[in-house]
Structures are given as structure tokens and as C-alpha cells.
């Protein structure tokens, strides 16, 4: 195992320090925590959007801090939920008086700790309204290693974008929650792996895949997917993932969609474009219109090689929110 | 070897199709070529900036097409210079009447083919002024496998940014060339690899590195570096690369610098932030001011794990050019 790390114990702390050093105008660290917030948090009179989860998925979550997306991002240890205490500190630091929306990926630890943190923060501050959405876009498996119900994966980035834009234009907490929930209701994702990820602590592969074997439906922590199969071409992978997602999302004939071909961390961008080419062909063959396509590493799994495909069926409202300006380290949308 | 590809022969074509499908508002393909240009090329009355080189370095080069950066990007086969014919087509497609600046990375094939293409294009069009800069920022080795003189690597992205901004504000060809040359004169880079890259054609590692071995000073095609050594910590790697670059660039005491911690393709973003943390600490210890830090995959080497460190000493003029707006698939700078 060769990695560009120092002590495994320092992984999260050093990564966060490297992010703050790179983007001092955009993010700052809440002292004594592993929480990063927008440099100008709390933004008075605006609903705040907070998220977080285990580390190892960078640029998720702190890469999406900034105008038009997230106000706060809590980083747990690698593949481990942030504690309720850390999440409470985040909520408190982001409270600008108009309420806080928690965007939670559906993993048992995350859901439990966010809900506890929300209650604790609410008890501390009388004037703090909290709402939440739980993202469960992974169409591969119904229950999984760390979930009851479906896992939350890369579709979460569309939720951040829509919620952040709704907050930035001045929507109230319930309106922002509704904008986020609309994305949750209309998005699906499925992933696959060519290789296992290797956590800094363990230093060896989380799961075994043969030299000519891939895993379809993999989770972003290496949780089991739907099947192991012989390695296949990029087009066969794209077909498999896209068809599974479309069957779940079931977009109307002629609908407009936004999509993501997301890299798992170790896969070069060139391969993601090869996959994207086929995904967009398929969407076109199905009579769907690709309104926006994102190709790159949006939610990774350390050094895993592989990709996921996300499809979101759009309405006019969601299109407006996705097209609104955002200024974050990992995603910039201009007018 | 497992990759998300179809036939190795189709690698470049399918990747380019995937890029055009993803960014139809920003890039288009010159018919019958592997050249991508800005969707609105040629831009009348503006100096055009063109670049290109072998594929396998994505998002270099086509990811930097757009307002404020490149007008044209030619993609050769993997790690192979584009032909002079392709480069000529690019120059012709980008000729907006105010001249064309060729940004060439210093590899023998690239330099020869660009110069031939420039002459051919100049003979076809009477009114076409062409200038060039040759980027040779790699401080590791003086001559290399494909070069006489130093290699051109990730510092090239700063050259694209500065030249594109100078062109966008209306500088003439000689002024744009000078802005680009100023960056070339003040930038240095050094890279390292934890693992070899694997080309689609060959399907196996380009070079052998032991389980606990790394290579310092590596080139972006896996060309030999300065030394093979035992695996070391992220901080030791950061120290080694940064010190070598600073010795070469030799910035004035208290100078402002822009820097890049660049991923080689297979390294997760989290590790790049850990390296960045240490690089910025070192710059600070040396009394330098980090005016801007870029952390991510800017110029890759397929699936190679590793990173490079780039440092550019700034003057007011270059700062203005780096801060100017750019709108490209891989880099967005807002006002």
C-alpha cells in the first residue's frame, strides 16, 4: 500500500488543513472541530444548508461549501459518521436565523447522529428551526451494510445544488426543504468498481476482486453491490448502470434530465468521458434530453477505480435551481 | 489491467465525443479531426491561444477550452504528439484575424509538429501571424526520453490562463506572447509517482516500481526521473518536490506565488490536500506568500498515482491575468 499520507490518524485533520489553506476566502474551520463552514457563515437571514458524513469521499462534502451550495460540512473519520457533537457545532455555527436544512445521506449512523444533533442544537437555541431531507438515490440494493433502505450516494450533489440555490434566492425553510425533496424524489444512481478502495487505517484492500472481475452496484464504502461479473467494456458498464437507473427513475417520455458520470477516485477523467459518451447516447435513444451533464470526481471512495451514473428528471423549478450561480471549491456555476 | 474503455484504438475518439457531448455550449470538434475548439471559434479580432499534445493527460488540453483560456486543443494518440496536419487544421479553425499563439510543451515531437503546422498554416493564409512559447517547467531533469532540454508539464496550465486572459482583454499577439513567456520564465514543477501508468494499447505497466518504491522527478509519460527511493511520507515528498522547485525558481524574499498540487490521475483528492498543507507550510516558512493555490487533477498521466508541485513567482501583471475570468470545463474563474 502506497499513499501520499503521513500518520493514518492525522489523515482527516491534515486534509482539512490542506483545504483551508487552499481556499481561505471560501472556507474556514470551526475551531476545535472537523467542521468546515463557508468563510462568511452564518449568513444572516438566509436558510443554511448543512451536510457531512465520513471522510474519503472528497470533494464531498467540504468541496461544495460556498455561495449557492453548502454552509457547513462535517467530516467524520474515514467512512465513519461525524459525531452528534460535531454536527451540533456545525448547525450552531451556520444558524443565520432563518433555519437550517440538514441534507443527510441514508446511512444509519449519519441519520441517527444528524437527528440527535438537530435536537440538541434546537434545545440550545430557541429561535432555531431545523428541517431535514434524507437522500437515498442508490438504486442498486434495498438494504445494505450500513443502511435500512437505500444508500445515499452521488445524487446528493444535485440536492446540495438545488437546496443551496433555493436558500440563496431567499426561499424560507419549508420551501428550501421542498426543493431538496423534489430532487431526492426524482434522482437515481448506480455505481460499479474495478478495484477495491484501501483505507489509510487498514492499508489493504477492503474487498477482493479478481484480476478480471468487477462489481456492479457497489456502495461508496465498498459495500457489496448486486453482482460480481467478468470485466466488461465501458459501453457494457454504461448500459448496465444507466438502464438500472432509468428503470427506477422512470422519466417521462421526452423529459429533460441532468446527469453525472462520477469517478470513484482512482479512475482517470478520460475513461469517464468514454462512459459519458455512451450514457448520453442511451439517454438520447430513450427519447430523453440531456439538459446538463457533469463528468468528474464528485463523490469518491478514496482510491477506488470505477464510476457511477446519476440521472435526475427535471422540472422547470429544479432546472432554475441547478442553473443558478454557485461558487465553491469543487463546483462553480456562473450566470 | 481493468479499465473503463472499449477498443483501445477508439480511446481518443470516444473520449473526445464524450467531452463534446458533455459541454456542447463550450466546445466543438473540427470535423474529421481530433481537434476541439471553443464553440464560438474563431473569435474575431482576438488573439487565439492554441495548444495540444498527446492524450492521456486529461483535463489537459481540451478541458481548458473557453473564454479566457484556450481557443483550440489538438489531441494526439495517447502520449503521442498530434500530427502537423491536425495542428494546422486547429490553427486555421482558430484564426480570428489577430494572430495565433501556440503554447507548446517541450517535447521533440510536439515542437517539430507545431512548428511545421505553423509554417503550413502561414503559407495558406496571407494574413495569419503566428507566435509561440515553449514551456519547459520540469526542474527534475535537463534532457529526457523525448526532450532536449527540460520537459513541459503542469506549469503549462498557468501559461494557458495568463495567455488566454491577455488575449481576452485585447492584447496584441506580441503582448500575449510576452505574457505567456513571463510565466514560462518564472514557473517550475517537479513530479513523483507511487505507481506506473498503464496505457490502453499496452495494457500493462509502463515501468516497474516495487511495492515500497516511489520515483521522484517522474515525467508525465512515465519517463525516468531523478531517483527511485523507498516510499516516504506525504510530508517528505512535499518537502523534496517543493525544495527542488524553489531552488530552480528562486523567488525573491517575500514574493507572492501561485502554486499547484497536481494529481497524476489515480491519486485521490484527499491525499493532494494533505500534500498541499505541507507545501503551503513550507512556502510560508520560506517567507513566500501563497497568493493562489490550485489543488486537483490538472495535467494527469492516465491512471498513475502520484503528484507534482508547481510554483510560479508572480508580478502584478501575471496576478491580474490569473485573476481574470475564465469559463472552461475544467477551470472557472469568476470576477
XYZ file of C-alpha atoms in Angstrom:
670
model
C 0.000 0.000 0.000
C 1.499 3.301 -1.093
C -0.328 6.508 -0.337
C 0.530 10.187 -0.058
C -0.242 10.338 3.645
C 1.553 10.781 6.942
C 0.170 9.077 10.047
C -3.194 7.458 9.262
C -4.565 9.050 12.451
C -3.825 12.510 11.073
C -5.487 11.890 7.706
C -8.690 13.859 8.257
C -7.109 16.693 10.203
C -4.318 17.210 7.660
C -6.707 17.015 4.733
C -8.945 19.678 6.275
C -5.950 21.898 6.957
C -4.904 21.493 3.325
C -8.360 22.554 2.176
C -8.496 25.614 4.405
C -5.002 26.592 3.280
C -6.047 26.320 -0.363
C -9.355 28.200 -0.063
C -9.069 30.721 2.776
C -11.545 33.065 1.073
C -14.154 30.344 0.767
C -13.959 28.100 3.821
C -12.953 28.213 7.458
C -12.721 25.614 10.170
C -14.834 25.775 13.308
C -12.184 25.790 15.995
C -11.654 22.506 17.794
C -13.783 20.531 15.331
C -13.587 18.748 11.991
C -16.306 21.030 10.681
C -15.699 23.405 7.790
C -18.137 26.210 7.077
C -18.435 28.957 4.485
C -15.958 31.686 5.305
C -18.847 34.131 5.787
C -21.066 31.800 7.857
C -23.560 32.345 9.321
C -25.286 34.218 6.515
C -27.866 36.401 8.229
C -31.457 35.877 7.238
C -30.792 33.027 4.827
C -31.658 29.369 5.288
C -28.439 27.420 5.832
C -27.723 24.085 4.167
C -25.535 21.686 6.128
C -24.302 18.230 5.294
C -21.477 15.900 6.174
C -20.518 12.303 6.599
C -17.486 10.089 6.693
C -14.285 11.268 5.046
C -12.821 9.591 1.977
C -15.391 10.924 -0.497
C -13.657 14.194 -1.400
C -14.579 16.679 -2.778
C -17.706 15.603 -0.832
C -18.651 17.394 1.338
C -16.467 20.409 2.078
C -15.681 20.997 -1.601
C -19.251 22.222 -2.017
C -19.076 24.939 0.640
C -19.846 28.394 -0.606
C -22.357 30.732 -2.111
C -25.259 28.826 -3.642
C -24.477 25.439 -2.105
C -23.464 24.345 1.399
C -22.991 26.460 4.517
C -21.484 23.688 6.633
C -19.792 20.327 6.094
C -18.793 17.989 8.917
C -16.050 15.434 8.275
C -16.098 12.164 10.200
C -13.216 9.753 10.283
C -12.793 7.804 7.041
C -16.100 6.106 6.161
C -17.464 6.939 9.648
C -20.288 9.292 10.549
C -19.367 12.564 12.269
C -20.394 12.552 15.914
C -23.570 14.268 17.049
C -21.427 16.771 18.960
C -19.565 17.793 15.825
C -22.796 18.046 13.870
C -24.328 20.194 16.593
C -21.355 22.569 16.448
C -21.865 22.811 12.700
C -25.564 23.587 12.967
C -24.919 26.239 15.598
C -22.119 27.830 13.562
C -24.385 28.019 10.496
C -27.502 29.387 12.183
C -28.269 32.671 10.449
C -31.727 32.965 11.954
C -33.770 31.651 9.013
C -33.467 27.947 9.770
C -31.117 25.116 8.892
C -31.719 22.295 6.420
C -29.774 19.104 7.102
C -29.009 17.083 3.962
C -28.356 13.542 5.194
C -27.207 10.578 3.165
C -29.147 7.499 4.199
C -26.710 5.595 6.414
C -27.835 4.548 9.865
C -25.019 6.352 11.696
C -25.490 9.559 9.738
C -29.256 9.636 10.197
C -29.020 8.938 13.917
C -26.272 11.460 14.604
C -27.811 14.227 12.497
C -31.188 13.784 14.179
C -29.620 13.833 17.636
C -27.557 16.894 16.716
C -30.617 18.677 15.382
C -32.453 18.069 18.644
C -29.510 19.187 20.757
C -28.969 22.354 18.708
C -32.694 23.108 18.838
C -32.691 22.864 22.620
C -29.763 25.273 22.892
C -31.304 27.936 20.670
C -34.970 28.838 20.975
C -35.161 30.508 17.608
C -33.619 27.692 15.579
C -35.834 25.883 13.070
C -34.394 22.698 11.663
C -35.595 20.562 8.780
C -34.046 17.604 7.006
C -34.035 15.532 3.863
C -32.610 12.036 3.624
C -31.044 11.169 0.287
C -31.404 7.551 -0.844
C -30.618 7.648 -4.558
C -28.698 4.370 -4.898
C -30.965 2.089 -6.926
C -28.698 -0.958 -6.605
C -29.785 -2.552 -3.349
C -32.721 -2.051 -0.996
C -30.901 -2.598 2.316
C -27.157 -2.638 2.725
C -24.325 -2.983 5.178
C -24.902 0.374 6.865
C -28.450 1.176 5.839
C -32.020 0.234 6.159
C -33.462 1.357 2.882
C -31.371 2.555 0.001
C -27.980 4.238 0.310
C -27.373 7.919 -0.366
C -24.696 8.497 -2.991
C -23.770 10.943 -5.754
C -27.271 12.294 -6.408
C -26.717 14.139 -3.134
C -24.672 16.735 -5.023
C -27.749 17.738 -7.029
C -29.627 18.053 -3.709
C -26.926 20.376 -2.358
C -27.053 22.460 -5.513
C -30.833 22.824 -5.585
C -31.187 23.492 -1.864
C -28.325 25.984 -1.840
C -29.787 27.894 -4.758
C -33.225 27.993 -3.157
C -31.701 29.354 0.053
C -29.635 31.927 -1.840
C -32.686 33.372 -3.594
C -34.421 33.788 -0.245
C -36.800 30.827 -0.010
C -37.955 30.006 3.504
C -37.021 26.783 5.268
C -40.043 24.794 4.128
C -39.588 25.950 0.530
C -35.919 25.021 0.605
C -36.746 21.629 2.084
C -39.308 21.067 -0.644
C -36.804 21.970 -3.375
C -34.359 19.464 -1.919
C -37.025 16.784 -1.528
C -38.065 17.195 -5.165
C -34.540 16.262 -6.209
C -34.499 13.309 -3.797
C -37.773 12.074 -5.314
C -36.542 12.248 -8.901
C -32.930 11.110 -8.836
C -31.293 7.710 -9.086
C -27.692 6.496 -9.101
C -25.852 3.236 -9.566
C -22.122 2.593 -9.216
C -19.533 -0.032 -10.004
C -15.958 -0.835 -9.062
C -12.972 -2.152 -10.967
C -10.855 -2.250 -7.820
C -11.331 -2.008 -4.084
C -10.570 1.106 -2.097
C -7.842 0.974 0.524
C -8.447 2.871 3.759
C -5.489 4.664 5.386
C -6.040 2.831 8.680
C -6.219 -0.649 7.259
C -3.717 -0.226 4.444
C -5.090 -3.099 2.429
C -7.984 -3.737 0.107
C -11.415 -3.569 1.715
C -12.710 -6.348 -0.504
C -11.206 -8.775 -3.016
C -11.861 -8.509 -6.702
C -10.151 -10.871 -9.107
C -7.876 -9.628 -11.869
C -10.710 -9.845 -14.402
C -13.619 -9.210 -12.109
C -15.730 -6.113 -11.451
C -18.549 -5.405 -9.031
C -21.806 -3.796 -10.114
C -23.963 -1.830 -7.691
C -21.065 -1.175 -5.311
C -21.501 1.328 -2.481
C -19.153 4.230 -1.833
C -17.584 2.447 1.139
C -17.036 -0.771 -0.760
C -20.313 -2.255 0.490
C -21.495 -5.179 -1.610
C -23.404 -4.490 -4.791
C -25.726 -6.588 -6.880
C -23.316 -8.864 -8.695
C -19.736 -9.690 -9.443
C -19.057 -10.336 -13.043
C -16.260 -10.592 -15.566
C -14.697 -7.302 -16.592
C -16.713 -5.729 -19.388
C -16.329 -2.882 -21.857
C -17.046 0.727 -20.886
C -20.159 0.625 -23.058
C -21.469 -2.527 -21.389
C -20.899 -0.932 -17.980
C -22.623 2.273 -19.081
C -25.580 0.305 -20.435
C -25.958 -1.720 -17.272
C -25.818 1.241 -14.884
C -27.933 3.579 -16.991
C -30.665 1.013 -17.610
C -30.927 0.226 -13.911
C -31.165 3.911 -13.042
C -33.714 4.675 -15.744
C -35.885 1.767 -14.684
C -36.017 3.268 -11.205
C -36.312 6.968 -12.045
C -38.687 6.193 -14.908
C -38.578 9.603 -16.561
C -41.473 10.668 -18.759
C -41.047 10.315 -22.486
C -39.147 13.322 -23.812
C -38.242 14.528 -20.332
C -35.211 16.687 -19.668
C -32.607 15.201 -17.355
C -29.412 16.244 -15.604
C -26.825 13.533 -15.191
C -23.500 12.774 -13.575
C -20.812 10.336 -14.611
C -18.918 10.296 -11.342
C -15.444 8.913 -10.797
C -14.740 6.835 -7.695
C -11.332 8.450 -7.105
C -8.817 6.304 -8.963
C -10.322 6.404 -12.440
C -8.871 8.861 -14.945
C -11.105 11.547 -16.414
C -10.547 10.204 -19.937
C -12.334 6.973 -19.021
C -15.227 8.907 -17.501
C -15.671 10.759 -20.790
C -15.749 7.438 -22.659
C -18.509 6.278 -20.321
C -20.323 9.608 -20.607
C -20.387 9.323 -24.388
C -22.310 6.058 -24.118
C -24.629 7.224 -21.323
C -25.678 10.268 -23.347
C -26.232 8.086 -26.435
C -28.501 5.852 -24.395
C -30.479 8.753 -22.956
C -30.904 10.059 -26.469
C -32.066 6.648 -27.719
C -34.658 6.636 -24.939
C -36.031 9.952 -26.131
C -34.667 11.874 -23.138
C -32.969 15.247 -23.416
C -29.700 15.740 -21.572
C -30.099 19.251 -20.231
C -26.844 19.152 -18.250
C -24.026 16.599 -17.893
C -21.401 16.592 -15.160
C -18.352 14.399 -15.672
C -15.683 14.092 -12.984
C -14.961 13.142 -9.392
C -17.895 14.461 -7.339
C -18.264 11.802 -4.651
C -15.389 9.374 -4.409
C -14.416 6.326 -2.447
C -10.753 7.019 -1.679
C -8.670 5.399 -4.443
C -11.322 3.026 -5.787
C -11.385 2.658 -9.570
C -14.876 2.733 -11.020
C -17.734 5.094 -11.664
C -21.379 5.773 -11.002
C -24.156 7.093 -13.209
C -26.748 9.516 -11.817
C -29.895 10.645 -13.627
C -32.259 13.345 -12.346
C -35.569 14.034 -14.052
C -36.084 17.781 -14.205
C -38.948 20.194 -13.854
C -38.659 23.921 -14.552
C -38.136 24.742 -10.916
C -35.234 22.301 -10.472
C -33.643 23.496 -13.713
C -33.705 27.062 -12.438
C -32.040 25.974 -9.192
C -29.330 23.914 -10.909
C -28.560 26.780 -13.286
C -28.290 29.397 -10.525
C -24.808 30.682 -9.630
C -22.633 28.717 -7.231
C -19.118 29.491 -6.107
C -17.426 26.611 -4.278
C -14.001 24.960 -4.463
C -15.335 21.949 -6.391
C -18.179 23.445 -8.419
C -18.602 26.854 -9.965
C -21.698 27.843 -11.901
C -21.747 31.279 -13.488
C -24.717 33.315 -14.649
C -5.468 -4.483 -16.429
C -9.017 -3.274 -15.923
C -10.100 -0.011 -17.479
C -13.355 1.667 -18.415
C -12.623 1.565 -22.136
C -13.838 -0.155 -25.270
C -11.363 -0.873 -28.089
C -8.006 0.750 -27.295
C -7.968 2.121 -30.858
C -11.134 4.079 -30.145
C -9.876 5.596 -26.893
C -9.142 9.122 -28.114
C -12.126 9.380 -30.446
C -14.589 8.163 -27.824
C -13.133 10.398 -25.140
C -13.459 13.457 -27.393
C -17.038 12.519 -28.240
C -17.766 12.237 -24.532
C -16.346 15.707 -23.940
C -18.314 17.317 -26.748
C -21.478 15.593 -25.535
C -20.911 16.935 -22.022
C -20.057 20.532 -22.996
C -21.842 21.362 -26.272
C -22.095 25.035 -25.317
C -18.362 25.287 -24.705
C -16.548 23.068 -27.196
C -16.972 21.644 -30.666
C -14.963 19.250 -32.767
C -13.377 20.285 -36.046
C -14.900 17.788 -38.426
C -12.673 14.915 -39.471
C -10.022 15.728 -36.845
C -9.151 15.103 -33.200
C -9.131 18.850 -32.645
C -11.564 20.517 -30.258
C -12.076 24.266 -30.354
C -14.141 26.780 -28.412
C -17.736 26.528 -29.562
C -17.563 30.142 -30.789
C -14.164 29.876 -32.531
C -12.757 31.759 -34.283
C -13.259 34.812 -32.092
C -12.984 37.766 -34.452
C -10.294 40.292 -33.707
C -8.862 38.437 -30.699
C -5.532 36.655 -30.494
C -6.195 32.918 -30.336
C -4.374 30.578 -27.971
C -3.875 27.020 -29.187
C -2.228 24.053 -27.557
C -2.308 20.309 -27.680
C -0.249 17.201 -27.270
C -0.635 13.526 -26.641
C -3.793 12.251 -24.966
C -3.807 10.709 -21.505
C -3.309 13.976 -19.616
C -6.968 14.969 -19.228
C -8.317 17.534 -18.489
C -5.265 18.773 -20.442
C -5.737 20.147 -23.016
C -9.361 20.320 -24.149
C -10.667 20.873 -20.621
C -9.218 24.397 -20.787
C -11.092 25.465 -23.913
C -13.260 28.515 -23.497
C -13.438 32.171 -22.713
C -10.247 33.398 -21.099
C -8.106 30.332 -21.826
C -7.661 28.159 -24.934
C -9.246 28.543 -28.361
C -8.014 25.217 -29.725
C -6.715 21.910 -28.357
C -5.381 19.101 -30.537
C -5.390 15.563 -29.142
C -2.771 13.117 -30.347
C -2.913 9.419 -29.670
C -2.052 8.516 -26.077
C 1.336 10.038 -25.177
C 1.951 10.873 -28.861
C 2.174 14.289 -30.477
C -0.700 15.359 -32.731
C 0.334 15.348 -36.392
C 1.285 18.577 -38.135
C -1.821 18.211 -40.314
C -4.102 18.142 -37.283
C -2.307 21.083 -35.738
C -2.628 23.041 -38.967
C -6.372 22.391 -39.031
C -6.552 23.688 -35.474
C -4.639 26.862 -36.237
C -6.784 27.560 -39.276
C -10.016 26.927 -37.367
C -8.933 29.343 -34.631
C -7.694 32.185 -36.838
C -9.763 35.214 -35.881
C -7.536 37.656 -37.730
C -5.478 38.913 -34.780
C -2.869 36.161 -34.736
C -2.427 32.793 -33.090
C -0.177 31.923 -30.151
C 0.957 28.299 -29.997
C 1.644 27.060 -26.450
C 3.930 24.071 -26.878
C 5.178 21.724 -24.186
C 8.839 20.964 -24.737
C 8.822 17.501 -26.299
C 10.662 16.956 -29.562
C 7.625 15.647 -31.448
C 5.379 18.456 -30.240
C 7.867 21.210 -31.040
C 8.566 19.825 -34.515
C 4.931 19.263 -35.425
C 3.735 22.606 -34.074
C 6.465 24.484 -35.941
C 5.699 22.643 -39.175
C 1.974 23.267 -38.700
C 2.580 26.946 -38.058
C 4.547 27.268 -41.284
C 1.947 25.363 -43.283
C -0.927 27.423 -41.897
C 1.011 30.627 -42.524
C 1.532 29.717 -46.176
C -2.176 29.029 -46.659
C -3.315 32.328 -45.153
C -1.514 35.555 -46.004
C -2.899 37.457 -43.051
C -2.042 34.919 -40.354
C 0.538 35.907 -37.745
C 1.801 33.089 -35.590
C 3.903 33.177 -32.458
C 4.896 30.515 -29.984
C 6.119 29.812 -26.496
C 7.746 26.562 -25.430
C 7.025 25.527 -21.850
C 9.835 23.707 -20.042
C 8.904 23.946 -16.383
C 10.001 20.489 -15.193
C 13.008 21.123 -12.970
C 13.787 17.424 -12.449
C 15.989 16.532 -15.400
C 17.790 18.538 -18.043
C 17.290 16.181 -21.005
C 14.864 13.290 -21.046
C 13.442 10.471 -23.116
C 11.508 12.715 -25.504
C 13.191 16.057 -24.993
C 16.299 18.035 -25.447
C 16.147 20.481 -22.611
C 13.569 20.306 -19.854
C 10.100 18.814 -20.182
C 6.927 20.857 -20.220
C 4.470 19.798 -17.529
C 1.781 21.249 -15.257
C 3.067 24.835 -15.215
C 1.621 24.944 -18.730
C -1.823 25.493 -17.225
C -0.706 28.813 -15.763
C 0.625 29.720 -19.227
C -2.768 28.934 -20.778
C -4.509 31.027 -18.138
C -2.269 34.062 -18.483
C -2.176 33.985 -22.279
C -5.927 33.470 -22.562
C -6.632 36.374 -20.239
C -4.266 38.655 -22.132
C -5.985 37.737 -25.399
C -9.442 38.257 -23.902
C -8.633 41.801 -22.762
C -7.463 42.672 -26.275
C -3.672 42.477 -26.102
C -1.960 42.077 -29.470
C -0.043 38.952 -30.457
C 3.330 40.134 -29.196
C 1.848 41.284 -25.880
C 0.085 37.964 -25.438
C 3.277 36.079 -26.259
C 5.140 38.177 -23.721
C 2.552 37.470 -21.013
C 2.917 33.754 -21.703
C 6.711 33.924 -21.770
C 6.768 35.711 -18.426
C 5.010 32.718 -16.885
C 7.381 30.292 -18.621
C 10.330 32.223 -17.204
C 9.053 32.167 -13.628
C 7.493 28.751 -13.139
C 8.895 25.409 -12.051
C 7.385 21.976 -11.441
C 8.512 18.621 -10.153
C 6.545 15.376 -10.030
C 6.687 11.929 -8.481
C 4.968 8.585 -8.904
C 3.773 5.930 -6.497
C 2.711 3.657 -9.360
C 3.193 3.407 -13.093
C 0.576 4.434 -15.592
C -0.912 1.796 -17.884
C -1.616 2.805 -21.473
C -4.758 1.438 -23.155
C -2.738 -0.009 -26.034
C -0.181 -1.821 -23.964
C -2.433 -2.811 -21.078
C 0.419 -3.240 -18.649
C 2.627 -1.038 -16.541
C 4.945 1.266 -18.447
C 7.649 0.882 -15.823
C 8.198 -1.260 -12.742
C 8.099 0.161 -9.263
C 8.482 -2.132 -6.277
C 5.793 -2.455 -3.629
C 7.621 0.014 -1.384
C 9.312 2.113 -4.014
C 8.487 5.522 -5.485
C 10.079 7.553 -8.252
C 10.955 11.219 -7.812
C 11.160 13.586 -10.768
C 8.963 11.384 -12.955
C 7.672 12.731 -16.279
C 4.016 12.726 -17.285
C 4.569 9.809 -19.682
C 6.406 7.732 -17.110
C 9.802 8.936 -18.324
C 12.561 8.357 -15.785
C 13.017 10.866 -13.022
C 15.930 11.656 -10.772
C 15.829 8.788 -8.322
C 13.996 5.762 -7.078
C 13.683 5.585 -3.387
C 11.753 3.893 -0.629
C 8.196 5.048 -0.138
C 8.114 8.117 2.079
C 5.540 10.177 3.927
C 3.449 12.814 2.201
C 5.404 15.498 4.039
C 8.757 14.103 2.932
C 7.515 14.006 -0.661
C 6.193 17.557 -0.392
C 9.499 18.755 1.041
C 11.548 17.087 -1.658
C 9.472 18.398 -4.570
C 8.972 21.888 -3.189
C 12.631 22.397 -2.323
C 13.739 21.328 -5.787
C 11.245 23.682 -7.410
C 12.133 26.613 -5.153
C 15.819 26.127 -5.808
C 15.115 26.479 -9.511
C 12.506 29.265 -9.472
C 14.403 31.101 -6.755
C 11.658 33.550 -5.810
C 12.597 36.811 -4.159
C 12.242 37.042 -0.415
C 8.632 37.834 0.435
C 7.445 37.222 -3.106
C 3.883 36.238 -3.912
C 3.469 32.887 -5.631
C 0.737 30.836 -7.259
C 1.046 27.104 -6.866
C -0.463 23.825 -7.978
C -0.556 20.495 -6.222
C -1.483 18.400 -9.223
C -2.735 14.824 -9.161
C -1.384 12.344 -11.698
C -4.795 10.735 -12.297
C -5.072 7.880 -9.821
C -4.453 9.775 -6.583
C -7.476 10.798 -4.506
C -8.099 14.469 -3.830
C -7.804 13.919 -0.073
C -4.135 12.967 -0.472
C -3.492 16.041 -2.615
C -4.864 18.234 0.184
C -2.550 16.546 2.673
C 0.387 17.354 0.378
C -0.900 20.889 -0.187
C -0.997 21.538 3.542
C 2.722 20.812 3.774
C 3.677 22.685 0.597
C 1.948 25.840 1.843
C 3.630 25.469 5.245
C 7.000 25.301 3.503
C 6.301 28.323 1.332
C 5.305 30.192 4.445
C 8.489 29.122 6.259
C 10.479 30.461 3.302
C 8.819 33.844 3.675
C 6.771 33.459 0.498
C 3.118 34.435 0.233
C 0.746 31.966 -1.360
C -1.465 34.239 -3.413
C -3.382 31.356 -5.031
C -3.337 27.566 -4.601
C -4.835 25.070 -7.027
C -5.293 21.502 -5.805
C -6.596 18.785 -8.110
C -6.052 16.893 -11.354
C -4.875 19.483 -13.873
C -2.416 17.505 -16.007
C -2.531 13.772 -15.474
C -0.733 10.697 -16.676
C -3.622 8.274 -17.220
C -4.084 6.267 -14.014
C -0.688 6.975 -12.464
C -0.712 7.570 -8.702
C 1.429 10.485 -7.640
C 1.536 14.240 -7.750
C 3.523 17.237 -8.857
C 4.197 20.594 -7.239
C 4.273 23.778 -9.324
C 5.370 27.192 -8.078
C 5.063 30.406 -10.090
C 6.609 33.651 -8.879
C 4.173 36.470 -9.545
C 4.332 40.047 -10.646
C 1.317 42.383 -10.695
C 0.702 41.793 -14.373
C 0.603 37.992 -14.039
C -1.641 38.251 -10.977
C -4.113 40.316 -12.946
C -4.127 37.729 -15.727
C -4.564 34.756 -13.392
C -7.423 36.510 -11.581
C -9.280 37.413 -14.791
C -12.464 35.486 -15.601
C -12.240 32.125 -17.342
C -15.046 29.789 -18.274
C -13.889 26.336 -19.308
C -14.972 22.779 -18.482
C -12.036 22.214 -16.124
C -11.431 25.688 -14.705
C -13.808 28.508 -13.922
C -12.656 31.825 -12.530
C -15.297 34.394 -11.687
C -14.948 38.126 -11.278
